[in-house]
Amino acid sequence: MRIVFHIGMGKTGTTSIQFALRNSAKALASQKAAYLSMWFDEIDPAFKGLGGFTRFTAGSDQEKIARADRFYAYLVDRADRDGIETFIFSNEGVFQAGAQLEQFFRTLKAHGLSISFVAYLRDPMSWLPSAYTQWAIRHKTNEGPVQDFPSAARRLIGQYEGIRFWQQNFGDVLTVRPFETGLDVVQDFAATVGVTLPETATRKLERAEPADTLLRAMFNTRFSDNVLPDRFDRFVTNSSHAPVPALREMAERCFNHEGAEEVIAEKRDLFEYIRDSTGLDLLDGEPRPAKTPGEADLQRRVVDYLIEVNFDQAQRLKRLERLVNDLKAQGDGS
């Protein structure tokens, strides 16, 4: 019995891999393999979801040992019941949480479980713009307004530091793969793990249109705290009286990725470490020109979005008006 942990990094095709694994249960079962999920809710339902994963990574070493014991018992039971020989777990959050989960993984190894890790690394020139859109705009992870690209990039590039922990503590069971343009990451992952996944032209990508990204930035910058994507999804406007940022200025902030080379140069020793320790030279490539959306096209798409939002808002207000009138009528009748 073995278990493979797909640990990220984020923005390296993780969603596509998870989508394929989740929708290939029969194909995996025929190979005596099973995809567990993104969460450790087999140990405790409270560990499901983003909040649950945060709870899972917290706690004392003794708590983590106990969690590993319970997880191992679950794997043994399921292996006996369903004939599973290979378990697969995938959560890109594990990449950054390595130090917090060291005791958990070492306990699993101590049980005699065959354990391995798979990580993908992407060249920073293409990773930083994608990470910026995801964790500085869609999910604003900093305090204060939406940051410009260089400011956020200097914060986000630190995610590469996670490789040090994995290389130094689990290097003997770690496989590091390059995530490159044109790579079929699902099939690459399947080959790395030693399973077969169905070929599909469908890729599950978390990639929004520029207009959607821009509107989220305009919305999220009004809040001083961390803003999850669902806040934009749940609200159209808010009661803040802060000045409305200029659309042109926000577009320049969101889509101007100049400064990436300087940010990367400041971490050159880290990428040289990655090259020397893993054999992947992530800086061995020509910079690609930024794909900045045309202002006219961007404005047209923003208008398209605003029309849809306006119609949806009108319908919601009409339903709310009817509900309020019904409640008033019931009150007057009593």
Short mmCIF file of C-alpha atoms in Angstrom, two decimals:
data_model
loop_
_atom_site.label_atom_id
_atom_site.label_comp_id
_atom_site.label_asym_id
_atom_site.label_seq_id
_atom_site.Cartn_x
_atom_site.Cartn_y
_atom_site.Cartn_z
CA MET A 1 0.00 0.00 0.00
CA ARG A 2 1.31 3.40 -0.92
CA ILE A 3 0.13 7.00 -0.89
CA VAL A 4 1.15 9.83 -3.22
CA PHE A 5 0.72 13.40 -2.03
CA HIS A 6 0.40 15.95 -4.82
CA ILE A 7 1.44 19.10 -2.97
CA GLY A 8 1.42 21.89 -5.58
CA MET A 9 2.73 24.56 -6.10
CA GLY A 10 -0.43 26.53 -6.68
CA LYS A 11 -1.02 27.82 -10.23
CA THR A 12 0.72 24.81 -11.79
CA GLY A 13 -2.30 22.92 -13.06
CA THR A 14 -3.46 21.71 -9.67
CA THR A 15 -7.13 22.34 -10.44
CA SER A 16 -6.89 20.35 -13.67
CA ILE A 17 -5.24 17.44 -11.85
CA GLN A 18 -7.83 17.46 -9.08
CA PHE A 19 -10.68 17.69 -11.60
CA ALA A 20 -9.32 14.71 -13.54
CA LEU A 21 -8.76 12.63 -10.41
CA ARG A 22 -12.21 13.42 -9.05
CA ASN A 23 -13.85 12.36 -12.32
CA SER A 24 -11.79 9.19 -12.86
CA ALA A 25 -12.90 7.09 -9.90
CA LYS A 26 -13.78 4.03 -12.02
CA ALA A 27 -10.58 4.20 -14.07
CA LEU A 28 -8.52 4.47 -10.89
CA ALA A 29 -10.43 1.67 -9.15
CA SER A 30 -9.66 -0.66 -12.07
CA GLN A 31 -5.98 -0.02 -11.29
CA LYS A 32 -6.47 -0.59 -7.55
CA ALA A 33 -6.03 3.14 -6.98
CA ALA A 34 -8.21 5.81 -5.39
CA TYR A 35 -8.25 9.59 -5.13
CA LEU A 36 -8.87 10.67 -1.55
CA SER A 37 -9.69 14.38 -2.09
CA MET A 38 -8.17 17.73 -1.11
CA TRP A 39 -8.98 17.46 2.58
CA PHE A 40 -8.25 15.24 5.56
CA ASP A 41 -11.89 14.88 6.55
CA GLU A 42 -11.47 11.10 6.82
CA ILE A 43 -9.79 11.92 10.14
CA ASP A 44 -12.42 14.43 11.22
CA PRO A 45 -15.20 16.21 9.24
CA ALA A 46 -13.98 19.44 10.84
CA PHE A 47 -10.89 19.26 8.62
CA LYS A 48 -12.88 19.73 5.40
CA GLY A 49 -12.58 22.96 3.40
CA LEU A 50 -10.14 25.85 3.62
CA GLY A 51 -10.96 26.54 7.25
CA GLY A 52 -10.70 22.85 8.05
CA PHE A 53 -7.30 22.60 6.39
CA THR A 54 -6.10 25.48 8.57
CA ARG A 55 -7.34 23.60 11.63
CA PHE A 56 -5.63 20.44 10.41
CA THR A 57 -2.23 22.12 10.09
CA ALA A 58 -2.49 23.60 13.59
CA GLY A 59 -2.00 21.83 16.90
CA SER A 60 0.74 20.14 18.87
CA ASP A 61 3.04 17.36 17.68
CA GLN A 62 1.05 14.89 19.78
CA GLU A 63 -2.16 15.93 18.07
CA LYS A 64 -0.52 15.50 14.66
CA ILE A 65 0.77 12.06 15.62
CA ALA A 66 -2.76 11.08 16.68
CA ARG A 67 -4.15 12.41 13.39
CA ALA A 68 -1.58 10.42 11.43
CA ASP A 69 -2.49 7.28 13.38
CA ARG A 70 -6.17 7.77 12.54
CA PHE A 71 -5.43 8.51 8.90
CA TYR A 72 -3.25 5.42 8.61
CA ALA A 73 -5.97 3.29 10.18
CA TYR A 74 -8.45 4.65 7.65
CA LEU A 75 -6.12 3.80 4.76
CA VAL A 76 -5.55 0.25 6.03
CA ASP A 77 -9.27 -0.31 6.48
CA ARG A 78 -10.13 1.00 3.04
CA ALA A 79 -7.29 -0.90 1.40
CA ASP A 80 -8.58 -4.13 2.95
CA ARG A 81 -12.20 -3.35 2.07
CA ASP A 82 -11.77 -2.07 -1.50
CA GLY A 83 -8.50 -3.65 -2.56
CA ILE A 84 -6.76 -0.29 -2.95
CA GLU A 85 -2.99 -0.35 -3.35
CA THR A 86 -2.36 3.28 -4.34
CA PHE A 87 -3.97 6.28 -2.67
CA ILE A 88 -3.65 9.78 -4.15
CA PHE A 89 -4.13 13.01 -2.23
CA SER A 90 -3.94 16.48 -3.83
CA ASN A 91 -3.85 19.86 -2.13
CA GLU A 92 -1.53 22.68 -3.18
CA GLY A 93 -1.76 24.14 0.32
CA VAL A 94 0.50 21.33 1.57
CA PHE A 95 3.47 22.88 -0.26
CA GLN A 96 3.49 25.91 2.03
CA ALA A 97 2.48 23.95 5.15
CA GLY A 98 5.36 21.47 5.07
CA ALA A 99 6.97 22.51 8.34
CA GLN A 100 3.61 22.41 10.12
CA LEU A 101 2.87 18.91 8.81
CA GLU A 102 6.32 17.35 9.21
CA GLN A 103 5.35 15.32 12.27
CA PHE A 104 2.20 14.07 10.53
CA PHE A 105 4.12 12.77 7.51
CA ARG A 106 6.97 11.32 9.57
CA THR A 107 4.43 9.38 11.64
CA LEU A 108 2.89 7.96 8.47
CA LYS A 109 6.34 6.84 7.33
CA ALA A 110 6.99 5.30 10.75
CA HIS A 111 3.95 3.08 10.23
CA GLY A 112 5.76 1.57 7.26
CA LEU A 113 3.51 3.27 4.72
CA SER A 114 5.15 3.87 1.34
CA ILE A 115 4.81 7.63 0.99
CA SER A 116 5.91 9.98 -1.78
CA PHE A 117 5.37 13.60 -2.82
CA VAL A 118 4.96 15.23 -6.23
CA ALA A 119 5.49 18.96 -6.73
CA TYR A 120 5.40 21.12 -9.85
CA LEU A 121 7.47 24.27 -10.25
CA ARG A 122 6.82 26.94 -12.85
CA ASP A 123 9.17 29.61 -14.14
CA PRO A 124 8.56 32.79 -12.13
CA MET A 125 8.08 35.03 -15.18
CA SER A 126 4.86 33.20 -16.05
CA TRP A 127 3.93 32.19 -12.48
CA LEU A 128 4.01 35.66 -10.92
CA PRO A 129 1.29 37.24 -13.12
CA SER A 130 -0.97 34.23 -12.57
CA ALA A 131 -0.32 34.21 -8.83
CA TYR A 132 -0.89 37.97 -8.67
CA THR A 133 -4.32 37.64 -10.27
CA GLN A 134 -5.25 34.76 -7.96
CA TRP A 135 -3.92 35.92 -4.58
CA ALA A 136 -3.71 39.70 -4.88
CA ILE A 137 -6.95 40.33 -6.77
CA ARG A 138 -9.45 37.44 -6.86
CA HIS A 139 -8.54 36.42 -3.32
CA LYS A 140 -7.01 39.52 -1.76
CA THR A 141 -4.65 38.04 0.80
CA ASN A 142 -3.10 41.31 1.99
CA GLU A 143 -4.41 43.98 4.29
CA GLY A 144 -5.34 47.30 2.70
CA PRO A 145 -6.17 48.07 -0.93
CA VAL A 146 -5.31 45.88 -3.89
CA GLN A 147 -1.54 46.08 -4.31
CA ASP A 148 0.30 46.91 -7.50
CA PHE A 149 2.15 44.06 -9.18
CA PRO A 150 5.71 44.64 -7.85
CA SER A 151 4.49 45.00 -4.25
CA ALA A 152 2.39 41.85 -4.38
CA ALA A 153 4.99 39.94 -6.40
CA ARG A 154 7.66 40.48 -3.73
CA ARG A 155 5.27 38.93 -1.22
CA LEU A 156 4.05 36.07 -3.41
CA ILE A 157 7.44 34.97 -4.74
CA GLY A 158 8.23 33.75 -1.25
CA GLN A 159 6.02 30.74 -1.98
CA TYR A 160 8.99 29.20 -3.81
CA GLU A 161 10.76 29.01 -0.44
CA GLY A 162 8.62 25.97 0.35
CA ILE A 163 10.88 23.82 -1.82
CA ARG A 164 13.67 24.12 0.74
CA PHE A 165 11.67 22.24 3.35
CA TRP A 166 10.61 19.45 1.01
CA GLN A 167 14.04 19.01 -0.55
CA GLN A 168 15.83 18.98 2.79
CA ASN A 169 13.36 16.81 4.74
CA PHE A 170 11.72 14.53 2.19
CA GLY A 171 14.06 14.81 -0.79
CA ASP A 172 14.42 11.04 -1.04
CA VAL A 173 10.69 10.62 -1.72
CA LEU A 174 10.07 13.89 -3.55
CA THR A 175 9.60 14.21 -7.32
CA VAL A 176 9.82 17.74 -8.73
CA ARG A 177 8.37 18.28 -12.19
CA PRO A 178 8.49 21.40 -14.40
CA PHE A 179 5.19 23.03 -15.32
CA GLU A 180 5.70 24.43 -18.81
CA THR A 181 3.60 25.98 -21.55
CA GLY A 182 1.92 23.26 -23.57
CA LEU A 183 2.37 20.59 -20.91
CA ASP A 184 -0.53 18.17 -20.47
CA VAL A 185 -0.14 18.30 -16.72
CA VAL A 186 -2.81 15.65 -16.08
CA GLN A 187 -1.05 13.04 -18.20
CA ASP A 188 2.34 14.10 -16.87
CA PHE A 189 1.11 13.63 -13.31
CA ALA A 190 -0.47 10.27 -14.15
CA ALA A 191 2.81 9.03 -15.66
CA THR A 192 4.77 10.29 -12.67
CA VAL A 193 2.46 8.50 -10.23
CA GLY A 194 2.26 5.35 -12.35
CA VAL A 195 -1.45 5.32 -13.12
CA THR A 196 -3.47 5.84 -16.29
CA LEU A 197 -6.03 8.64 -16.52
CA PRO A 198 -8.47 9.05 -19.41
CA GLU A 199 -7.40 11.46 -22.15
CA THR A 200 -9.63 14.51 -22.30
CA ALA A 201 -9.59 17.81 -24.14
CA THR A 202 -11.21 19.47 -21.15
CA ARG A 203 -9.03 21.34 -18.71
CA LYS A 204 -10.46 22.81 -15.52
CA LEU A 205 -8.77 26.19 -15.28
CA GLU A 206 -9.29 28.94 -12.72
CA ARG A 207 -8.79 31.72 -15.25
CA ALA A 208 -11.10 34.71 -15.41
CA GLU A 209 -11.64 37.19 -18.18
CA PRO A 210 -9.73 40.46 -17.68
CA ALA A 211 -13.01 42.32 -17.23
CA ASP A 212 -14.01 40.04 -14.35
CA THR A 213 -10.56 40.45 -12.78
CA LEU A 214 -10.76 44.21 -13.06
CA LEU A 215 -14.21 44.44 -11.48
CA ARG A 216 -13.08 42.22 -8.62
CA ALA A 217 -10.09 44.47 -8.09
CA MET A 218 -12.32 47.55 -8.04
CA PHE A 219 -14.58 45.82 -5.50
CA ASN A 220 -11.94 44.22 -3.29
CA THR A 221 -9.81 47.35 -3.00
CA ARG A 222 -12.61 48.95 -0.96
CA PHE A 223 -12.00 46.52 1.90
CA SER A 224 -9.06 46.77 4.29
CA ASP A 225 -9.19 43.08 5.25
CA ASN A 226 -8.63 39.80 3.47
CA VAL A 227 -11.30 39.31 0.78
CA LEU A 228 -12.29 35.84 -0.43
CA PRO A 229 -13.69 35.52 -3.96
CA ASP A 230 -17.16 34.68 -2.70
CA ARG A 231 -17.63 38.17 -1.25
CA PHE A 232 -17.68 39.59 -4.76
CA ASP A 233 -19.94 36.75 -5.82
CA ARG A 234 -22.45 37.47 -3.04
CA PHE A 235 -22.52 41.26 -3.25
CA VAL A 236 -22.85 43.59 -6.19
CA THR A 237 -22.24 46.87 -4.35
CA ASN A 238 -21.46 47.85 -0.77
CA SER A 239 -22.21 50.77 1.49
CA SER A 240 -18.67 52.10 1.57
CA HIS A 241 -18.35 55.83 0.83
CA ALA A 242 -14.68 55.60 -0.09
CA PRO A 243 -13.70 57.33 -3.35
CA VAL A 244 -14.20 55.12 -6.40
CA PRO A 245 -10.82 54.32 -7.99
CA ALA A 246 -10.38 55.31 -11.63
CA LEU A 247 -10.90 52.38 -13.98
CA ARG A 248 -7.86 53.31 -16.10
CA GLU A 249 -5.59 53.47 -13.02
CA MET A 250 -6.83 50.13 -11.73
CA ALA A 251 -6.34 48.53 -15.14
CA GLU A 252 -2.75 49.77 -15.19
CA ARG A 253 -2.23 48.31 -11.72
CA CYS A 254 -3.76 44.91 -12.52
CA PHE A 255 -2.24 44.20 -15.92
CA ASN A 256 1.16 45.90 -15.78
CA HIS A 257 3.58 43.12 -14.87
CA GLU A 258 6.74 45.15 -15.31
CA GLY A 259 9.23 44.63 -12.54
CA ALA A 260 9.06 40.82 -12.54
CA GLU A 261 12.72 40.50 -13.56
CA GLU A 262 13.80 42.72 -10.66
CA VAL A 263 11.67 40.76 -8.18
CA ILE A 264 13.07 37.46 -9.44
CA ALA A 265 16.65 38.76 -9.38
CA GLU A 266 16.26 39.51 -5.69
CA LYS A 267 15.64 35.79 -5.14
CA ARG A 268 18.28 34.51 -7.56
CA ASP A 269 19.99 32.50 -4.80
CA LEU A 270 16.72 30.60 -4.22
CA PHE A 271 16.33 29.70 -7.90
CA GLU A 272 19.98 28.71 -8.07
CA TYR A 273 19.31 26.43 -5.10
CA ILE A 274 16.34 24.93 -6.94
CA ARG A 275 18.53 24.39 -10.02
CA ASP A 276 21.34 22.78 -8.06
CA SER A 277 19.15 20.60 -5.84
CA THR A 278 16.45 19.52 -8.30
CA GLY A 279 18.06 19.97 -11.71
CA LEU A 280 15.32 22.37 -12.85
CA ASP A 281 16.65 25.68 -14.17
CA LEU A 282 13.53 27.82 -13.90
CA LEU A 283 15.39 30.91 -15.13
CA ASP A 284 16.57 29.28 -18.36
CA GLY A 285 14.05 30.86 -20.70
CA GLU A 286 13.30 33.97 -22.65
CA PRO A 287 10.93 36.47 -21.02
CA ARG A 288 7.53 36.49 -22.69
CA PRO A 289 5.89 39.82 -23.50
CA ALA A 290 2.95 40.72 -21.30
CA LYS A 291 -0.48 40.25 -22.87
CA THR A 292 -2.14 43.49 -21.88
CA PRO A 293 -5.83 43.68 -22.82
CA GLY A 294 -6.77 46.53 -25.15
CA GLU A 295 -8.47 49.39 -23.36
CA ALA A 296 -11.43 49.51 -25.76
CA ASP A 297 -12.05 45.75 -25.54
CA LEU A 298 -11.71 45.85 -21.76
CA GLN A 299 -14.21 48.68 -21.45
CA ARG A 300 -16.69 46.87 -23.69
CA ARG A 301 -16.46 43.70 -21.58
CA VAL A 302 -16.84 45.70 -18.36
CA VAL A 303 -20.03 47.19 -19.79
CA ASP A 304 -21.23 43.66 -20.71
CA TYR A 305 -20.66 42.55 -17.13
CA LEU A 306 -22.34 45.63 -15.68
CA ILE A 307 -25.44 45.12 -17.83
CA GLU A 308 -25.81 41.56 -16.55
CA VAL A 309 -25.20 42.69 -12.98
CA ASN A 310 -27.75 45.47 -13.39
CA PHE A 311 -30.46 43.13 -14.67
CA ASP A 312 -29.75 40.61 -11.91
CA GLN A 313 -29.86 43.38 -9.31
CA ALA A 314 -33.19 44.63 -10.63
CA GLN A 315 -34.70 41.14 -10.36
CA ARG A 316 -33.41 40.71 -6.84
CA LEU A 317 -34.80 44.08 -5.77
CA LYS A 318 -38.19 43.28 -7.30
CA ARG A 319 -38.32 39.94 -5.42
CA LEU A 320 -37.31 41.69 -2.21
CA GLU A 321 -39.95 44.38 -2.75
CA ARG A 322 -42.65 41.74 -3.17
CA LEU A 323 -41.49 39.93 -0.04
CA VAL A 324 -41.55 43.13 2.01
CA ASN A 325 -45.03 44.02 0.72
CA ASP A 326 -46.28 40.51 1.57
CA LEU A 327 -44.87 40.78 5.09
CA LYS A 328 -46.43 44.22 5.55
CA ALA A 329 -49.77 42.92 4.34
CA GLN A 330 -49.59 40.02 6.79
CA GLY A 331 -48.78 42.45 9.58
CA ASP A 332 -51.65 44.78 8.69
CA GLY A 333 -54.02 41.80 8.56
CA SER A 334 -53.17 40.70 12.07
#
